[in-house]
Short mmCIF file of C-alpha atoms in Angstrom, two decimals:
data_model
loop_
_atom_site.label_atom_id
_atom_site.label_comp_id
_atom_site.label_asym_id
_atom_site.label_seq_id
_atom_site.Cartn_x
_atom_site.Cartn_y
_atom_site.Cartn_z
CA MET A 1 142.86 18.47 -39.85
CA SER A 2 143.89 17.84 -36.25
CA SER A 3 143.59 20.58 -33.66
CA PRO A 4 146.81 22.21 -32.50
CA PRO A 5 147.76 21.93 -28.86
CA GLU A 6 146.54 24.68 -26.57
CA SER A 7 149.93 26.26 -26.21
CA GLU A 8 150.50 26.26 -29.95
CA ALA A 9 147.13 27.87 -30.66
CA GLY A 10 147.87 30.64 -28.22
CA PHE A 11 144.89 30.01 -25.94
CA HIS A 12 146.79 29.21 -22.73
CA PRO A 13 146.47 32.00 -20.14
CA GLU A 14 150.21 32.33 -19.62
CA ALA A 15 150.68 33.02 -23.32
CA ALA A 16 147.80 35.47 -23.45
CA ASP A 17 150.01 38.40 -24.44
CA ARG A 18 152.19 36.52 -26.93
CA ILE A 19 151.01 35.88 -30.48
CA GLU A 20 151.97 32.37 -31.56
CA PRO A 21 153.06 31.43 -35.12
CA TYR A 22 149.88 29.39 -35.47
CA VAL A 23 147.78 32.55 -35.11
CA TRP A 24 149.75 34.31 -37.85
CA LYS A 25 149.25 31.34 -40.21
CA ILE A 26 145.50 31.48 -39.73
CA ALA A 27 145.62 35.26 -40.20
CA GLY A 28 147.39 34.77 -43.54
CA VAL A 29 144.67 32.42 -44.80
CA VAL A 30 141.90 34.80 -43.68
CA ILE A 31 143.64 37.80 -45.27
CA LEU A 32 143.84 36.03 -48.64
CA GLY A 33 140.06 35.75 -48.82
CA MET A 34 139.45 39.23 -47.44
CA ILE A 35 141.78 40.97 -49.86
CA MET A 36 139.93 39.43 -52.81
CA SER A 37 136.61 40.85 -51.62
CA ILE A 38 137.91 44.34 -50.77
CA LEU A 39 140.23 44.55 -53.78
CA ASP A 40 137.25 43.99 -56.05
CA THR A 41 135.53 47.13 -54.74
CA THR A 42 138.49 49.40 -55.40
CA ILE A 43 139.16 47.87 -58.83
CA VAL A 44 135.57 48.54 -59.89
CA ASN A 45 135.77 52.17 -58.72
CA VAL A 46 138.43 52.87 -61.37
CA ALA A 47 136.27 51.19 -64.01
CA LEU A 48 133.07 53.20 -63.42
CA ARG A 49 133.71 55.61 -66.31
CA THR A 50 134.56 52.73 -68.67
CA LEU A 51 131.47 50.78 -67.59
CA GLY A 52 129.28 53.83 -68.09
CA HIS A 53 130.66 54.36 -71.60
CA ASP A 54 130.51 50.71 -72.72
CA LEU A 55 127.11 50.00 -71.17
CA HIS A 56 125.62 53.42 -72.11
CA SER A 57 124.78 54.47 -68.55
CA SER A 58 124.96 57.67 -66.48
CA ILE A 59 126.84 58.08 -63.19
CA SER A 60 123.59 57.69 -61.22
CA GLN A 61 123.02 54.34 -62.98
CA VAL A 62 126.60 53.08 -62.87
CA GLN A 63 126.91 53.83 -59.15
CA TRP A 64 124.53 50.89 -58.59
CA VAL A 65 127.40 48.60 -59.61
CA VAL A 66 129.01 49.72 -56.34
CA THR A 67 125.87 50.41 -54.31
CA GLY A 68 124.17 47.14 -55.28
CA TYR A 69 127.27 45.22 -54.22
CA LEU A 70 127.46 47.04 -50.88
CA LEU A 71 123.74 46.51 -50.24
CA SER A 72 123.97 42.78 -50.92
CA LEU A 73 126.90 42.67 -48.51
CA ALA A 74 124.77 44.39 -45.88
CA ALA A 75 121.83 42.06 -46.55
CA VAL A 76 123.76 38.82 -46.08
CA ILE A 77 126.15 39.89 -43.30
CA PRO A 78 123.44 39.66 -40.57
CA ILE A 79 123.03 35.91 -41.06
CA THR A 80 126.74 35.16 -40.68
CA GLY A 81 126.54 34.92 -36.88
CA TRP A 82 123.72 32.36 -37.10
CA ALA A 83 125.40 30.53 -39.98
CA ALA A 84 128.70 30.30 -38.07
CA ARG A 85 126.90 28.71 -35.13
CA ARG A 86 124.79 26.39 -37.31
CA PHE A 87 127.37 25.16 -39.81
CA GLY A 88 130.74 26.22 -38.34
CA ALA A 89 132.81 29.27 -39.26
CA LYS A 90 135.20 27.31 -41.48
CA ARG A 91 132.44 25.81 -43.62
CA VAL A 92 130.62 29.14 -44.02
CA TYR A 93 133.88 30.86 -44.95
CA MET A 94 134.53 28.29 -47.70
CA VAL A 95 130.98 28.57 -49.08
CA SER A 96 131.31 32.36 -49.18
CA LEU A 97 134.52 32.02 -51.23
CA VAL A 98 132.72 29.76 -53.72
CA LEU A 99 129.78 32.16 -54.11
CA PHE A 100 132.02 35.20 -54.53
CA THR A 101 134.18 33.47 -57.14
CA ALA A 102 131.14 32.25 -59.11
CA GLY A 103 129.57 35.72 -58.96
CA SER A 104 132.78 37.24 -60.30
CA ALA A 105 132.73 34.92 -63.29
CA LEU A 106 129.11 35.86 -64.06
CA CYS A 107 129.88 39.60 -63.81
CA ALA A 108 132.51 39.13 -66.50
CA VAL A 109 129.89 38.00 -69.04
CA ALA A 110 127.25 40.67 -68.21
CA ALA A 111 125.89 42.35 -71.35
CA SER A 112 124.03 45.30 -69.80
CA ILE A 113 124.13 47.50 -66.71
CA THR A 114 121.06 45.67 -65.36
CA THR A 115 122.58 42.21 -65.59
CA LEU A 116 125.90 43.49 -64.24
CA VAL A 117 124.18 44.94 -61.16
CA LEU A 118 122.26 41.68 -60.65
CA PHE A 119 125.44 39.62 -60.84
CA ARG A 120 127.19 42.08 -58.52
CA VAL A 121 124.41 41.47 -56.01
CA LEU A 122 125.04 37.72 -56.30
CA GLN A 123 128.76 38.35 -55.93
CA GLY A 124 128.04 40.38 -52.81
CA VAL A 125 126.13 37.50 -51.24
CA GLY A 126 129.41 35.60 -51.08
CA GLY A 127 131.61 38.62 -50.40
CA GLY A 128 129.38 39.76 -47.54
CA MET A 129 130.27 36.74 -45.43
CA ILE A 130 134.02 36.71 -46.10
CA MET A 131 134.95 39.70 -43.93
CA PRO A 132 132.81 39.06 -40.80
CA ILE A 133 133.52 35.32 -40.74
CA GLY A 134 137.24 35.99 -41.15
CA GLN A 135 137.12 38.54 -38.33
CA LEU A 136 135.15 36.09 -36.17
CA ILE A 137 137.73 33.35 -36.67
CA MET A 138 140.57 35.71 -35.77
CA ALA A 139 138.72 37.19 -32.78
CA GLN A 140 138.10 33.69 -31.42
CA ILE A 141 141.72 32.69 -31.87
CA ALA A 142 143.38 35.92 -30.75
CA GLY A 143 141.50 36.57 -27.51
CA PRO A 144 140.75 40.05 -26.08
CA LYS A 145 144.27 40.95 -24.89
CA ARG A 146 145.83 40.53 -28.33
CA MET A 147 142.89 41.94 -30.27
CA GLY A 148 144.50 45.25 -31.23
CA ARG A 149 147.62 43.75 -32.80
CA VAL A 150 145.85 40.89 -34.57
CA MET A 151 143.02 43.08 -35.91
CA ALA A 152 145.61 45.52 -37.25
CA ILE A 153 147.09 42.69 -39.33
CA VAL A 154 143.74 41.22 -40.35
CA SER A 155 142.68 44.69 -41.51
CA MET A 156 145.64 44.79 -43.88
CA PRO A 157 143.43 44.10 -46.94
CA ALA A 158 141.63 47.38 -46.26
CA MET A 159 145.04 49.10 -46.25
CA LEU A 160 146.42 47.43 -49.36
CA ALA A 161 143.27 47.50 -51.49
CA PRO A 162 143.23 51.31 -52.04
CA ILE A 163 146.85 51.02 -53.23
CA LEU A 164 146.73 47.85 -55.29
CA GLY A 165 143.11 47.94 -56.49
CA PRO A 166 143.23 51.11 -58.60
CA VAL A 167 146.64 50.20 -60.04
CA VAL A 168 145.58 46.65 -60.91
CA GLY A 169 142.26 47.89 -62.26
CA GLY A 170 143.96 50.58 -64.32
CA ALA A 171 146.48 48.11 -65.77
CA ILE A 172 143.69 45.70 -66.71
CA LEU A 173 141.53 48.37 -68.34
CA GLU A 174 144.52 49.80 -70.22
CA LYS A 175 145.26 46.52 -72.00
CA LEU A 176 142.23 44.25 -71.62
CA HIS A 177 138.43 44.29 -71.69
CA TRP A 178 136.68 45.43 -68.48
CA SER A 179 135.44 41.86 -67.88
CA TRP A 180 138.94 40.99 -66.65
CA ILE A 181 138.47 43.13 -63.54
CA PHE A 182 136.09 40.36 -62.43
CA LEU A 183 137.85 37.36 -64.00
CA VAL A 184 140.98 38.13 -61.95
CA ASN A 185 139.06 36.96 -58.87
CA VAL A 186 138.60 33.42 -60.17
CA PRO A 187 142.17 32.08 -59.67
CA ILE A 188 142.55 34.02 -56.39
CA GLY A 189 139.29 32.53 -55.13
CA ALA A 190 140.41 29.01 -56.04
CA ILE A 191 143.71 29.43 -54.15
CA ALA A 192 141.97 30.96 -51.12
CA LEU A 193 139.51 28.06 -51.04
CA LEU A 194 142.31 25.49 -51.11
CA PHE A 195 144.19 27.13 -48.23
CA ALA A 196 140.99 27.55 -46.20
CA TRP A 197 140.18 23.86 -46.59
CA ARG A 198 143.67 22.78 -45.59
CA MET A 199 144.54 25.22 -42.81
CA LEU A 200 141.54 26.83 -41.11
CA PRO A 201 140.58 25.25 -37.76
CA LYS A 202 137.06 24.24 -36.81
CA THR A 203 135.78 26.60 -34.12
CA ASP A 204 132.80 26.32 -31.79
CA SER A 205 130.61 29.45 -31.94
CA GLY A 206 127.81 28.15 -29.75
CA ASP A 207 124.25 26.98 -30.37
CA ALA A 208 122.59 28.41 -33.48
CA GLY A 209 118.89 28.20 -32.72
CA ARG A 210 116.38 29.04 -35.46
CA LEU A 211 117.12 31.64 -38.13
CA ASP A 212 115.23 34.89 -37.54
CA VAL A 213 113.59 35.06 -40.97
CA VAL A 214 111.27 37.93 -40.00
CA GLY A 215 114.21 40.01 -38.77
CA LEU A 216 116.17 39.27 -41.95
CA GLY A 217 113.27 40.44 -44.12
CA LEU A 218 112.72 43.63 -42.13
CA LEU A 219 116.37 44.68 -41.98
CA SER A 220 117.33 43.80 -45.56
CA THR A 221 114.26 45.45 -47.07
CA GLY A 222 114.59 48.51 -44.85
CA THR A 223 118.22 49.29 -45.64
CA THR A 224 117.69 48.67 -49.35
CA ALA A 225 114.68 51.01 -49.43
CA VAL A 226 116.59 53.87 -47.78
CA VAL A 227 119.53 53.64 -50.20
CA TYR A 228 117.18 53.28 -53.17
CA GLY A 229 115.37 56.47 -52.20
CA LEU A 230 118.64 58.37 -51.88
CA ALA A 231 119.85 57.07 -55.24
CA GLN A 232 116.67 58.27 -57.00
CA LEU A 233 117.80 61.85 -56.36
CA GLY A 234 120.28 61.33 -59.18
CA THR A 235 117.49 60.80 -61.70
CA PRO A 236 117.06 63.87 -63.95
CA ASN A 237 114.33 66.33 -62.86
CA THR A 238 113.74 64.53 -59.55
CA SER A 239 113.26 66.86 -56.56
CA LEU A 240 113.99 66.28 -52.88
CA THR A 241 110.26 65.99 -52.16
CA ALA A 242 109.42 63.59 -55.01
CA SER A 243 107.42 60.56 -53.89
CA ILE A 244 109.96 58.18 -55.46
CA VAL A 245 112.53 59.66 -53.06
CA VAL A 246 110.52 60.31 -49.90
CA LEU A 247 108.37 57.17 -49.75
CA PRO A 248 111.20 54.59 -49.97
CA ILE A 249 113.25 56.49 -47.36
CA ILE A 250 110.33 56.74 -44.91
CA ALA A 251 109.36 53.11 -45.50
CA GLY A 252 112.97 52.01 -45.07
CA PHE A 253 113.40 53.77 -41.73
CA ALA A 254 110.04 52.40 -40.56
CA LEU A 255 111.12 48.85 -41.43
CA CYS A 256 114.45 49.33 -39.62
CA ALA A 257 112.56 50.61 -36.56
CA ALA A 258 110.26 47.59 -36.77
CA PHE A 259 113.32 45.35 -36.84
CA CYS A 260 114.68 46.97 -33.66
CA TRP A 261 111.35 46.41 -31.89
CA HIS A 262 111.24 42.83 -33.17
CA ALA A 263 114.83 42.13 -32.06
CA LEU A 264 114.01 43.21 -28.51
CA HIS A 265 111.04 40.86 -28.27
CA VAL A 266 112.36 37.55 -29.63
CA GLU A 267 114.68 35.11 -27.93
CA ARG A 268 117.28 34.78 -30.72
CA PRO A 269 117.09 37.83 -33.02
CA LEU A 270 119.00 38.08 -36.28
CA LEU A 271 121.19 40.78 -34.71
CA ASP A 272 121.38 41.13 -30.95
CA ILE A 273 120.84 44.88 -30.60
CA ARG A 274 121.07 44.48 -26.82
CA LEU A 275 124.83 44.64 -27.39
CA TYR A 276 124.38 48.39 -27.83
CA ALA A 277 123.75 48.61 -24.10
CA ASN A 278 127.56 48.30 -23.97
CA ARG A 279 128.54 51.96 -24.41
CA VAL A 280 131.95 51.16 -25.88
CA PHE A 281 130.51 48.79 -28.47
CA ALA A 282 127.72 51.22 -29.38
CA ALA A 283 130.05 54.19 -29.82
CA ALA A 284 132.60 52.17 -31.81
CA SER A 285 129.86 50.73 -34.04
CA PHE A 286 128.44 54.12 -35.03
CA THR A 287 131.97 55.41 -35.59
CA THR A 288 132.41 52.55 -38.07
CA PHE A 289 129.11 53.47 -39.78
CA ALA A 290 130.16 57.09 -40.31
CA LEU A 291 133.64 56.09 -41.47
CA GLY A 292 132.15 53.60 -43.94
CA ALA A 293 129.99 56.36 -45.44
CA SER A 294 132.97 58.71 -45.69
CA LEU A 295 135.47 56.18 -47.03
CA PHE A 296 133.40 54.26 -49.60
CA GLY A 297 131.56 57.36 -50.75
CA ALA A 298 134.71 59.38 -51.33
CA MET A 299 136.43 56.45 -53.06
CA ILE A 300 134.26 56.92 -56.16
CA LEU A 301 135.10 60.63 -56.44
CA VAL A 302 138.88 60.61 -56.87
CA PRO A 303 139.02 58.21 -59.87
CA LEU A 304 136.16 60.04 -61.60
CA TYR A 305 137.85 63.42 -61.01
CA TYR A 306 141.10 62.31 -62.62
CA GLN A 307 139.34 60.75 -65.59
CA GLU A 308 136.61 63.32 -66.27
CA VAL A 309 138.33 66.58 -65.26
CA ARG A 310 142.00 65.81 -65.87
CA HIS A 311 141.47 63.28 -68.68
CA GLU A 312 144.05 60.89 -67.23
CA SER A 313 144.27 57.32 -68.46
CA VAL A 314 142.97 54.50 -66.27
CA ILE A 315 146.47 53.26 -65.40
CA VAL A 316 147.61 56.75 -64.37
CA THR A 317 144.38 57.21 -62.43
CA GLY A 318 145.06 53.96 -60.60
CA MET A 319 148.48 55.15 -59.52
CA LEU A 320 147.22 58.62 -58.51
CA VAL A 321 144.55 57.11 -56.25
CA GLY A 322 147.21 55.05 -54.45
CA PRO A 323 148.49 57.67 -51.94
CA GLN A 324 145.37 57.32 -49.79
CA GLY A 325 146.01 53.60 -49.36
CA LEU A 326 149.70 54.29 -48.78
CA GLY A 327 148.79 56.59 -45.89
CA MET A 328 146.71 53.80 -44.35
CA LEU A 329 149.57 51.36 -44.81
CA LEU A 330 152.11 53.68 -43.16
CA VAL A 331 150.28 53.72 -39.83
CA MET A 332 149.32 50.04 -39.84
CA PRO A 333 152.40 48.77 -37.91
CA PHE A 334 151.65 51.15 -35.04
CA MET A 335 147.87 50.88 -34.76
CA GLY A 336 147.73 47.74 -32.61
CA ARG A 337 150.13 48.99 -29.93
CA MET A 338 148.65 52.50 -30.01
CA THR A 339 145.17 51.09 -29.46
CA GLU A 340 146.30 48.88 -26.59
CA ARG A 341 148.24 51.72 -24.95
CA HIS A 342 145.90 54.69 -25.44
CA GLY A 343 142.51 53.11 -26.08
CA GLY A 344 140.52 52.88 -29.30
CA GLY A 345 138.50 56.02 -28.65
CA ARG A 346 141.49 58.34 -28.33
CA VAL A 347 143.26 56.96 -31.40
CA ALA A 348 140.06 56.93 -33.48
CA LEU A 349 139.31 60.55 -32.52
CA VAL A 350 142.75 61.62 -33.75
CA GLY A 351 142.21 59.63 -36.95
CA VAL A 352 138.81 61.16 -37.72
CA SER A 353 140.15 64.65 -37.00
CA ILE A 354 142.99 64.10 -39.48
CA LEU A 355 140.47 62.74 -42.01
CA CYS A 356 138.37 65.90 -41.67
CA LEU A 357 141.41 68.14 -42.15
CA GLY A 358 142.47 66.09 -45.17
CA THR A 359 139.05 66.45 -46.80
CA ILE A 360 138.87 70.26 -46.66
CA PRO A 361 141.52 70.92 -49.39
CA LEU A 362 139.72 68.56 -51.78
CA ALA A 363 136.67 70.84 -51.66
CA PHE A 364 138.81 73.56 -53.32
CA VAL A 365 140.41 71.44 -56.04
CA GLY A 366 140.07 72.89 -59.52
CA ALA A 367 140.86 71.74 -63.05
CA GLY A 368 144.50 72.88 -62.75
CA THR A 369 145.34 71.99 -59.15
CA SER A 370 148.77 70.41 -58.72
CA ILE A 371 148.61 66.62 -58.76
CA LEU A 372 151.37 66.56 -56.13
CA GLU A 373 149.20 68.64 -53.79
CA ILE A 374 146.23 66.33 -54.31
CA SER A 375 148.43 63.27 -53.69
CA LEU A 376 149.73 64.72 -50.40
CA VAL A 377 146.17 65.44 -49.28
CA LEU A 378 145.12 61.89 -50.14
CA LEU A 379 148.12 60.59 -48.18
CA LEU A 380 146.95 62.59 -45.15
CA ARG A 381 143.42 61.23 -45.55
CA GLY A 382 144.82 57.72 -45.63
CA VAL A 383 146.65 58.27 -42.35
CA GLY A 384 143.39 59.47 -40.78
CA ILE A 385 141.40 56.51 -42.09
CA GLY A 386 144.03 54.05 -40.84
CA LEU A 387 144.07 55.63 -37.38
CA ALA A 388 140.27 55.57 -37.15
CA PHE A 389 139.00 52.27 -38.54
CA VAL A 390 141.03 49.57 -36.79
CA PRO A 391 141.09 51.18 -33.30
CA ALA A 392 137.30 51.58 -33.38
CA MET A 393 136.82 47.93 -34.38
CA SER A 394 139.37 46.71 -31.83
CA ALA A 395 137.68 48.71 -29.07
CA ALA A 396 134.30 47.22 -30.01
CA PHE A 397 135.52 43.60 -30.03
CA GLY A 398 137.68 44.03 -26.94
CA ALA A 399 134.70 45.31 -24.92
CA LEU A 400 132.73 42.08 -25.37
CA ARG A 401 132.82 38.56 -23.97
CA PRO A 402 133.96 35.75 -26.34
CA GLU A 403 130.45 34.30 -26.66
CA GLN A 404 129.17 37.68 -27.91
CA LEU A 405 131.59 37.85 -30.86
CA PRO A 406 129.42 35.86 -33.35
CA ASP A 407 126.73 38.54 -32.91
CA ALA A 408 129.14 41.50 -32.80
CA THR A 409 131.15 40.90 -35.98
CA PRO A 410 128.11 40.87 -38.32
CA GLN A 411 126.73 44.03 -36.73
CA MET A 412 129.96 45.94 -37.16
CA ASN A 413 130.18 44.91 -40.80
CA VAL A 414 126.49 45.65 -41.49
CA LEU A 415 126.90 49.19 -40.20
CA GLN A 416 130.09 49.71 -42.20
CA ARG A 417 128.56 48.42 -45.45
CA VAL A 418 125.23 50.21 -45.04
CA GLY A 419 127.15 53.39 -44.25
CA GLY A 420 129.27 52.81 -47.35
CA ALA A 421 126.22 52.21 -49.55
CA MET A 422 124.57 55.40 -48.29
CA GLY A 423 127.78 57.37 -48.75
CA VAL A 424 128.17 56.17 -52.35
CA ALA A 425 124.52 56.92 -53.16
CA VAL A 426 124.58 60.41 -51.62
CA LEU A 427 127.88 61.53 -53.16
CA ALA A 428 127.02 60.07 -56.57
CA VAL A 429 123.73 62.01 -56.50
CA VAL A 430 125.46 65.25 -55.46
CA LEU A 431 128.02 64.81 -58.24
CA GLN A 432 125.38 63.95 -60.86
CA ARG A 433 123.21 66.96 -60.01
CA GLY A 434 126.22 69.27 -59.90
CA GLU A 435 127.42 68.26 -63.37
CA GLY A 436 124.18 68.95 -65.21
CA HIS A 437 124.00 68.37 -68.97
CA LEU A 438 127.06 68.82 -71.20
CA PRO A 439 129.09 70.54 -68.46
CA SER A 440 132.31 72.47 -69.00
CA ILE A 441 135.55 71.40 -67.32
CA ALA A 442 135.18 74.21 -64.78
CA LYS A 443 131.63 73.13 -63.96
CA LEU A 444 132.79 69.53 -63.63
CA ALA A 445 135.49 70.57 -61.16
CA GLY A 446 132.90 72.57 -59.23
CA ALA A 447 130.64 69.51 -59.03
CA PHE A 448 133.46 67.51 -57.44
CA ASP A 449 134.11 70.35 -54.98
CA GLY A 450 130.46 70.26 -53.94
CA ALA A 451 130.58 66.49 -53.46
CA TYR A 452 133.64 66.83 -51.23
CA TRP A 453 131.86 69.40 -49.05
CA TRP A 454 129.24 66.73 -48.45
CA SER A 455 132.02 64.23 -47.76
CA LEU A 456 133.44 66.63 -45.16
CA GLY A 457 130.02 66.83 -43.51
CA ILE A 458 129.95 63.03 -43.23
CA CYS A 459 133.45 63.07 -41.71
CA LEU A 460 132.39 65.66 -39.14
CA LEU A 461 129.44 63.48 -38.13
CA ALA A 462 131.93 60.70 -37.33
CA LEU A 463 133.42 62.90 -34.60
CA ILE A 464 130.26 62.54 -32.50
CA PRO A 465 130.46 58.76 -31.88
CA CYS A 466 134.25 59.08 -31.50
CA LEU A 467 133.76 61.49 -28.60
CA ALA A 468 131.22 59.08 -27.12
CA LEU A 469 133.72 56.22 -27.48
CA LEU A 470 136.42 58.28 -25.77
CA ARG A 471 134.10 59.05 -22.89
CA ALA A 472 132.97 55.41 -22.57
CA GLU A 473 136.56 54.19 -22.49
CA ASN A 474 137.51 55.83 -19.19
CA PRO A 475 140.32 54.10 -17.25
CA ARG A 476 138.06 52.62 -14.59
CA ALA A 477 135.67 51.10 -17.14
CA ARG A 478 138.61 49.75 -19.16
CA LEU A 479 140.15 48.02 -16.13
CA SER A 480 136.81 46.47 -15.22
CA ARG A 481 136.27 45.29 -18.80
CA GLU A 482 139.77 43.79 -19.11
CA ALA A 483 139.31 41.91 -15.83
CA ALA A 484 136.02 40.45 -17.05
CA ASN A 485 137.51 39.48 -20.42
CA ALA A 486 140.57 37.92 -18.77
CA GLU A 487 138.30 35.80 -16.58
CA ALA A 488 136.29 34.70 -19.60
CA ALA A 489 139.47 33.96 -21.58
CA VAL A 490 140.55 31.29 -19.08
CA GLU A 491 138.18 28.90 -20.80
CA PRO A 492 139.86 27.80 -24.09
CA LEU A 493 137.84 28.20 -27.23
CA GLY A 494 136.90 25.05 -29.09
CA VAL A 495 139.05 24.46 -32.16
#
């Protein structure tokens, strides 16, 4: 495929503020792959009760279908920056589509919860690279001045998935076997692969160097150990001080600390943690971590509440989960301009505050609470999530030089996925321990209330990095950063 002229690709300085049609075409191809990966997560959330029943597993066991997937995403995401430099972003993106599609097909034939989790891990190896590589391609093409608007569009899968995923998943489970929630990815993956091969440009992400194998082992093992320890709390008769809980968590944090030391003392670390010296990037990254924990963790609660407490069918559950995604979708057209005008920190702070307010009513939901009231609260939460996620990511990417993007995109995604895995593990454990054995409907509702109080605590923690981001994004620092990025953007990116 021949490279488009500079003016068509939107790299020429005079066109820096105008988004060319070529950029939107590339965005469409990237979105197709992203939506498959994110849609799969939300589809599976609706199916957790069905999977637990058919595969004879408890909530604490079934949650590994989600947690294992998120952990495999977090394990493979760190190598995407190196892989993009070594093999090219286009090639890595296509390989990730193949792995994700093959993993989906294997999940469909799983005969036990163990094999399903294993195949989900394989599926996550491919899915983990789709999002950061897609974001890298768009960040390289868009340039810093158009980052807010383009990232708002590229983030559209995250907005649509909470709407479409539960509905699609519910419709599939209502009429077909649960294996079809994975088989649906196969034709989508094939189409996404074809378009990626035909339309994605070849981009130059710089010299790869050697893969930091030691760093990969330390980080992947450390994050997995922490989440494993948290998940063990859901095992019956396991206390907070049990060795199976404490030892993995301590070992995991020690390994993560060892990775940080290692990354500061090697020339080309797996993740360049020196980027956190940039206050805007650091604050935006930890905002993303806290939001990932709040969003992914809470996403397993709503479907389970409707199915276990209200005894709704899977298709009705899918539709009732939709308002949260609708709220995200409603603010999407305004996020790019709002971020560019007011700064990512200010918009993200408003979003997280709305998310906190929208979580409080859910902690008081009972077995007979009006479904309309719950839907309105979910809509409000969706607005908060939409106003928080994209501005934080845009602020992080916009604060960096173009050559730093291959390192930045994996780090942002690692923090989001690790945060999501921890959020799922913690809330699943809280819910499992709150339910007890053979609970009544009232006790079930109380267990969900307790889990949402924990979710609120996670949301409140996200306010801390948001305040730091707001402080880091003062007008003088923003002007200095934009001047530096504009100077760097004069050099066209290789396509």
